[in-house]
C-alpha positions as a Python dict, from the first residue, in 0.01 Angstrom:
ca = {
    (1, 'M'): (0, 0, 0),
    (2, 'S'): (-72, -405, 47),
    (3, 'A'): (222, -642, 54),
    (4, 'K'): (151, -770, -299),
    (5, 'V'): (162, -438, -456),
    (6, 'M'): (497, -364, -250),
    (7, 'R'): (643, -679, -382),
    (8, 'G'): (540, -616, -739),
    (9, 'F'): (680, -276, -721),
    (10, 'V'): (1000, -407, -582),
    (11, 'E'): (1040, -667, -834),
    (12, 'R'): (985, -378, -1139),
    (13, 'I'): (1263, -211, -993),
    (14, 'S'): (1466, -495, -986),
    (15, 'Q'): (1401, -567, -1352),
    (16, 'V'): (1464, -221, -1449),
    (17, 'M'): (1808, -190, -1260),
    (18, 'G'): (1914, -548, -1325),
    (19, 'G'): (2201, -676, -1140),
    (20, 'T'): (2468, -975, -1138),
    (21, 'C'): (2417, -1135, -815),
    (22, 'P'): (2087, -1368, -839),
    (23, 'H'): (2062, -1361, -467),
    (24, 'H'): (1975, -992, -521),
    (25, 'C'): (1840, -944, -879),
    (26, 'H'): (1519, -1048, -1055),
    (27, 'D'): (1670, -1406, -1152),
    (28, 'P'): (1673, -1604, -850),
    (29, 'S'): (1628, -1949, -1014),
    (30, 'P'): (1857, -2228, -879),
    (31, 'I'): (2030, -2274, -1210),
    (32, 'A'): (2093, -1864, -1221),
    (33, 'V'): (2229, -1899, -866),
    (34, 'A'): (2446, -2210, -942),
    (35, 'K'): (2612, -2046, -1236),
    (36, 'F'): (2696, -1739, -1030),
    (37, 'S'): (2830, -1895, -742),
    (38, 'G'): (3006, -2193, -899),
    (39, 'G'): (2812, -2457, -730),
    (40, 'V'): (2568, -2720, -832),
    (41, 'P'): (2175, -2641, -812),
    (42, 'S'): (2129, -2834, -453),
    (43, 'T'): (1914, -2591, -268),
    (44, 'D'): (1909, -2553, 118),
    (45, 'Y'): (1621, -2684, 316),
    (46, 'A'): (1631, -2488, 659),
    (47, 'F'): (1702, -2136, 805),
    (48, 'E'): (1821, -2028, 1126),
    (49, 'M'): (1743, -1742, 1353),
    (50, 'I'): (2027, -1633, 1593),
    (51, 'C'): (1831, -1428, 1849),
    (52, 'S'): (2014, -1163, 2041),
    (53, 'T'): (1940, -1092, 2400),
    (54, 'I'): (1749, -734, 2423),
    (55, 'R'): (1641, -555, 2735),
    (56, 'F'): (1412, -295, 2662),
    (57, 'G'): (1265, -6, 2887),
    (58, 'K'): (1285, 378, 2986),
    (59, 'G'): (1565, 423, 3209),
    (60, 'V'): (1722, 77, 3145),
    (61, 'T'): (2063, 208, 3061),
    (62, 'A'): (2120, 287, 3442),
    (63, 'E'): (2146, -108, 3470),
    (64, 'V'): (2435, -143, 3242),
    (65, 'G'): (2699, -147, 3538),
    (66, 'Y'): (2531, -441, 3709),
    (67, 'D'): (2588, -635, 3341),
    (68, 'V'): (2950, -539, 3336),
    (69, 'R'): (3016, -643, 3680),
    (70, 'Q'): (2839, -978, 3592),
    (71, 'L'): (3102, -1025, 3350),
    (72, 'G'): (3366, -991, 3603),
    (73, 'S'): (3543, -734, 3418),
    (74, 'K'): (3850, -570, 3541),
    (75, 'H'): (3865, -284, 3293),
    (76, 'T'): (3579, -161, 3060),
    (77, 'L'): (3650, 45, 2738),
    (78, 'I'): (3338, 263, 2674),
    (79, 'V'): (3334, 350, 2302),
    (80, 'T'): (3137, 650, 2147),
    (81, 'D'): (3168, 970, 1949),
    (82, 'K'): (3239, 1320, 1988),
    (83, 'N'): (2850, 1414, 2007),
    (84, 'V'): (2716, 1110, 2202),
    (85, 'V'): (2976, 1181, 2481),
    (86, 'N'): (2789, 1481, 2547),
    (87, 'T'): (2461, 1303, 2585),
    (88, 'K'): (2244, 1202, 2888),
    (89, 'A'): (2297, 815, 2726),
    (90, 'F'): (2672, 854, 2778),
    (91, 'E'): (2613, 1013, 3116),
    (92, 'S'): (2392, 714, 3244),
    (93, 'V'): (2650, 443, 3155),
    (94, 'S'): (2944, 632, 3293),
    (95, 'R'): (2755, 700, 3597),
    (96, 'S'): (2635, 333, 3649),
    (97, 'L'): (3010, 226, 3621),
    (98, 'Q'): (3109, 468, 3866),
    (99, 'T'): (2855, 379, 4108),
    (100, 'L'): (2959, 17, 4111),
    (101, 'G'): (3314, 99, 4140),
    (102, 'M'): (3395, -43, 3801),
    (103, 'K'): (3681, 71, 3624),
    (104, 'F'): (3663, 204, 3256),
    (105, 'T'): (3839, 427, 3011),
    (106, 'V'): (3657, 629, 2720),
    (107, 'Y'): (3723, 617, 2374),
    (108, 'D'): (3522, 882, 2197),
    (109, 'D'): (3709, 904, 1873),
    (110, 'V'): (3474, 695, 1638),
    (111, 'L'): (3447, 829, 1284),
    (112, 'I'): (3089, 862, 1149),
    (113, 'E'): (3087, 598, 875),
    (114, 'P'): (3424, 432, 973),
    (115, 'T'): (3674, 312, 768),
    (116, 'D'): (3927, 19, 793),
    (117, 'E'): (4181, 279, 952),
    (118, 'S'): (3939, 438, 1184),
    (119, 'M'): (3852, 59, 1306),
    (120, 'L'): (4245, 7, 1348),
    (121, 'K'): (4257, 316, 1565),
    (122, 'A'): (4002, 184, 1811),
    (123, 'V'): (4180, -160, 1812),
    (124, 'A'): (4502, -21, 1899),
    (125, 'Y'): (4335, 214, 2167),
    (126, 'A'): (4157, -88, 2318),
    (127, 'R'): (4473, -297, 2330),
    (128, 'N'): (4700, -29, 2498),
    (129, 'A'): (4448, -5, 2750),
    (130, 'G'): (4421, -350, 2852),
    (131, 'C'): (4038, -372, 2846),
    (132, 'D'): (3858, -697, 2883),
    (133, 'S'): (3500, -584, 2799),
    (134, 'F'): (3361, -315, 2582),
    (135, 'V'): (3015, -82, 2613),
    (136, 'A'): (2937, 115, 2278),
    (137, 'V'): (2711, 401, 2350),
    (138, 'G'): (2600, 541, 2009),
    (139, 'G'): (2469, 460, 1690),
    (140, 'G'): (2578, 207, 1428),
    (141, 'S'): (2906, 366, 1343),
    (142, 'V'): (2996, 333, 1717),
    (143, 'I'): (2848, -25, 1766),
    (144, 'D'): (3043, -149, 1430),
    (145, 'T'): (3358, -3, 1541),
    (146, 'T'): (3329, -137, 1889),
    (147, 'K'): (3276, -505, 1742),
    (148, 'A'): (3592, -457, 1558),
    (149, 'A'): (3782, -363, 1868),
    (150, 'A'): (3658, -641, 2070),
    (151, 'L'): (3722, -895, 1792),
    (152, 'Y'): (4053, -819, 1689),
    (153, 'C'): (4178, -737, 2080),
    (154, 'S'): (4075, -1127, 2129),
    (155, 'N'): (4268, -1214, 1808),
    (156, 'P'): (4578, -1020, 1793),
    (157, 'E'): (4762, -1230, 1569),
    (158, 'A'): (4500, -1161, 1298),
    (159, 'D'): (4567, -921, 1014),
    (160, 'F'): (4235, -683, 974),
    (161, 'Y'): (4147, -804, 619),
    (162, 'D'): (4146, -1196, 734),
    (163, 'Y'): (3770, -1135, 869),
    (164, 'V'): (3662, -877, 619),
    (165, 'C'): (3431, -1007, 372),
    (166, 'P'): (3535, -1095, 33),
    (167, 'P'): (3647, -1014, -229),
    (168, 'F'): (3888, -776, -47),
    (169, 'G'): (3900, -977, 258),
    (170, 'Q'): (3931, -1372, 327),
    (171, 'N'): (3635, -1400, 565),
    (172, 'L'): (3813, -1662, 787),
    (173, 'V'): (3630, -1769, 1096),
    (174, 'P'): (3802, -1613, 1422),
    (175, 'K'): (4004, -1851, 1622),
    (176, 'N'): (3913, -1670, 1941),
    (177, 'P'): (3566, -1563, 2089),
    (178, 'M'): (3525, -1149, 2066),
    (179, 'L'): (3563, -1002, 2399),
    (180, 'P'): (3219, -936, 2586),
    (181, 'L'): (3040, -633, 2403),
    (182, 'I'): (2723, -475, 2534),
    (183, 'A'): (2542, -238, 2310),
    (184, 'V'): (2355, 77, 2405),
    (185, 'P'): (2196, 218, 2084),
    (186, 'T'): (2103, 605, 2072),
    (187, 'T'): (1954, 577, 1715),
    (188, 'A'): (1681, 335, 1591),
    (189, 'G'): (1804, 242, 1234),
    (190, 'T'): (2045, 32, 1183),
    (191, 'G'): (1986, -254, 1445),
    (192, 'S'): (2362, -331, 1483),
    (193, 'E'): (2313, -391, 1855),
    (194, 'T'): (2153, -706, 1753),
    (195, 'T'): (2345, -844, 1444),
    (196, 'G'): (2669, -1017, 1369),
    (197, 'A'): (2791, -763, 1121),
    (198, 'A'): (3032, -446, 1139),
    (199, 'I'): (3009, -241, 826),
    (200, 'M'): (3307, -3, 732),
    (201, 'D'): (3453, 189, 424),
    (202, 'L'): (3750, 77, 249),
    (203, 'P'): (3874, 408, 85),
    (204, 'K'): (4176, 240, -92),
    (205, 'H'): (3939, 20, -291),
    (206, 'E'): (3657, 283, -336),
    (207, 'C'): (3390, 75, -166),
    (208, 'K'): (3218, -19, 137),
    (209, 'S'): (3245, -370, 287),
    (210, 'G'): (3236, -548, 615),
    (211, 'I'): (3287, -821, 879),
    (212, 'R'): (3008, -1057, 895),
    (213, 'Q'): (3046, -1323, 1187),
    (214, 'R'): (2848, -1480, 1426),
    (215, 'C'): (3063, -1423, 1690),
    (216, 'I'): (3044, -1058, 1700),
    (217, 'K'): (2696, -1000, 1797),
    (218, 'P'): (2689, -809, 2136),
    (219, 'I'): (2604, -1055, 2420),
    (220, 'L'): (2340, -730, 2533),
    (221, 'A'): (2149, -484, 2374),
    (222, 'I'): (2019, -230, 2593),
    (223, 'V'): (1756, -57, 2416),
    (224, 'D'): (1634, 258, 2634),
    (225, 'P'): (1368, 483, 2478),
    (226, 'D'): (1510, 761, 2638),
    (227, 'N'): (1827, 736, 2436),
    (228, 'I'): (1687, 859, 2115),
    (229, 'K'): (1553, 1198, 2249),
    (230, 'S'): (1882, 1356, 2178),
    (231, 'M'): (1900, 1239, 1813),
    (232, 'P'): (1939, 1501, 1566),
    (233, 'R'): (1642, 1536, 1295),
    (234, 'N'): (1856, 1434, 998),
    (235, 'V'): (1970, 1173, 1188),
    (236, 'A'): (1615, 1054, 1274),
    (237, 'I'): (1531, 1089, 881),
    (238, 'Y'): (1802, 883, 792),
    (239, 'S'): (1737, 591, 1044),
    (240, 'G'): (1389, 576, 915),
    (241, 'F'): (1497, 526, 560),
    (242, 'D'): (1762, 248, 695),
    (243, 'V'): (1451, 81, 857),
    (244, 'L'): (1261, 105, 536),
    (245, 'C'): (1575, -33, 322),
    (246, 'H'): (1602, -331, 569),
    (247, 'A'): (1238, -409, 502),
    (248, 'L'): (1250, -410, 132),
    (249, 'E'): (1518, -624, 195),
    (250, 'S'): (1280, -893, 264),
    (251, 'Y'): (1107, -850, -59),
    (252, 'T'): (1428, -857, -283),
    (253, 'A'): (1635, -1121, -125),
    (254, 'L'): (1649, -1464, -252),
    (255, 'P'): (1411, -1699, -3),
    (256, 'Y'): (1651, -1923, 187),
    (257, 'N'): (1513, -2260, 27),
    (258, 'K'): (1626, -2131, -319),
    (259, 'R'): (1984, -2053, -186),
    (260, 'V'): (2270, -2253, -364),
    (261, 'P'): (2494, -2439, -287),
    (262, 'R'): (2365, -2612, 10),
    (263, 'P'): (2625, -2608, 287),
    (264, 'S'): (2775, -2933, 353),
    (265, 'R'): (2763, -2883, 718),
    (266, 'P'): (2502, -2689, 946),
    (267, 'D'): (2777, -2461, 1091),
    (268, 'L'): (2848, -2335, 731),
    (269, 'R'): (2516, -2210, 674),
    (270, 'P'): (2586, -1828, 643),
    (271, 'L'): (2509, -1521, 909),
    (272, 'Y'): (2219, -1426, 652),
    (273, 'Q'): (2023, -1666, 498),
    (274, 'G'): (1769, -1477, 243),
    (275, 'S'): (1418, -1422, 321),
    (276, 'N'): (1207, -1657, 538),
    (277, 'P'): (845, -1623, 674),
    (278, 'I'): (964, -1472, 1021),
    (279, 'S'): (1141, -1193, 800),
    (280, 'D'): (865, -1175, 570),
    (281, 'V'): (615, -1099, 877),
    (282, 'W'): (851, -848, 1031),
    (283, 'S'): (903, -648, 708),
    (284, 'L'): (547, -562, 701),
}
């Protein structure tokens, strides 16, 4: 299917389904966006790519101990779940830290599809352990939970909803940078190892929300093809659909130069700025 045909297909779906947000529906005109956002139709003129550091290669997981040592870490928290803790990926990470004499603690109680409560549980564990760095070993749920733990450990005075996206949170900018986090993904769908987002369920509000901050991107993503060998078949299928949905976002998102209101300062430009020439190429 050509890109032109795909775009037409997605646009027809958008028209049928409708929607209220002009950033994600079929009426992306500046006037419609301004009416929705309460701003004036003065569009942005630039987009920004916030690139992540990625190390890729078979067996590269064994290098994580050197990276933790370079951080000058005194106590690392390895965050994972009850399934991944039994995999070769986790074994490689823990062995690498042990070989270099790095002190670490393991938290393996991450909830698949994390909630605000499960994230707070991880935050409390990390605080009590006194960890100053984090290594996330797992899929998107593990990495997102680790982002929350690292963020709130460095901002202990913050309420959980201070950094959660509206309408339930305030989306405040954290006062302190997140403690260093290295992500070792064991799935190939969410891309959480390179994003500034942490997604969670809010059962009380019966919805899914998240934290979106530039400062919660992992400092390093260790992408090792060996780590997806243990991925269950259904997880591989779900991950494939995840990738497809992210690609489709490039066809449905508002172009960066049609987004309003234009930020008054460059640092107020949002983390996700709409479709752009680079995302268009990658979505193919």
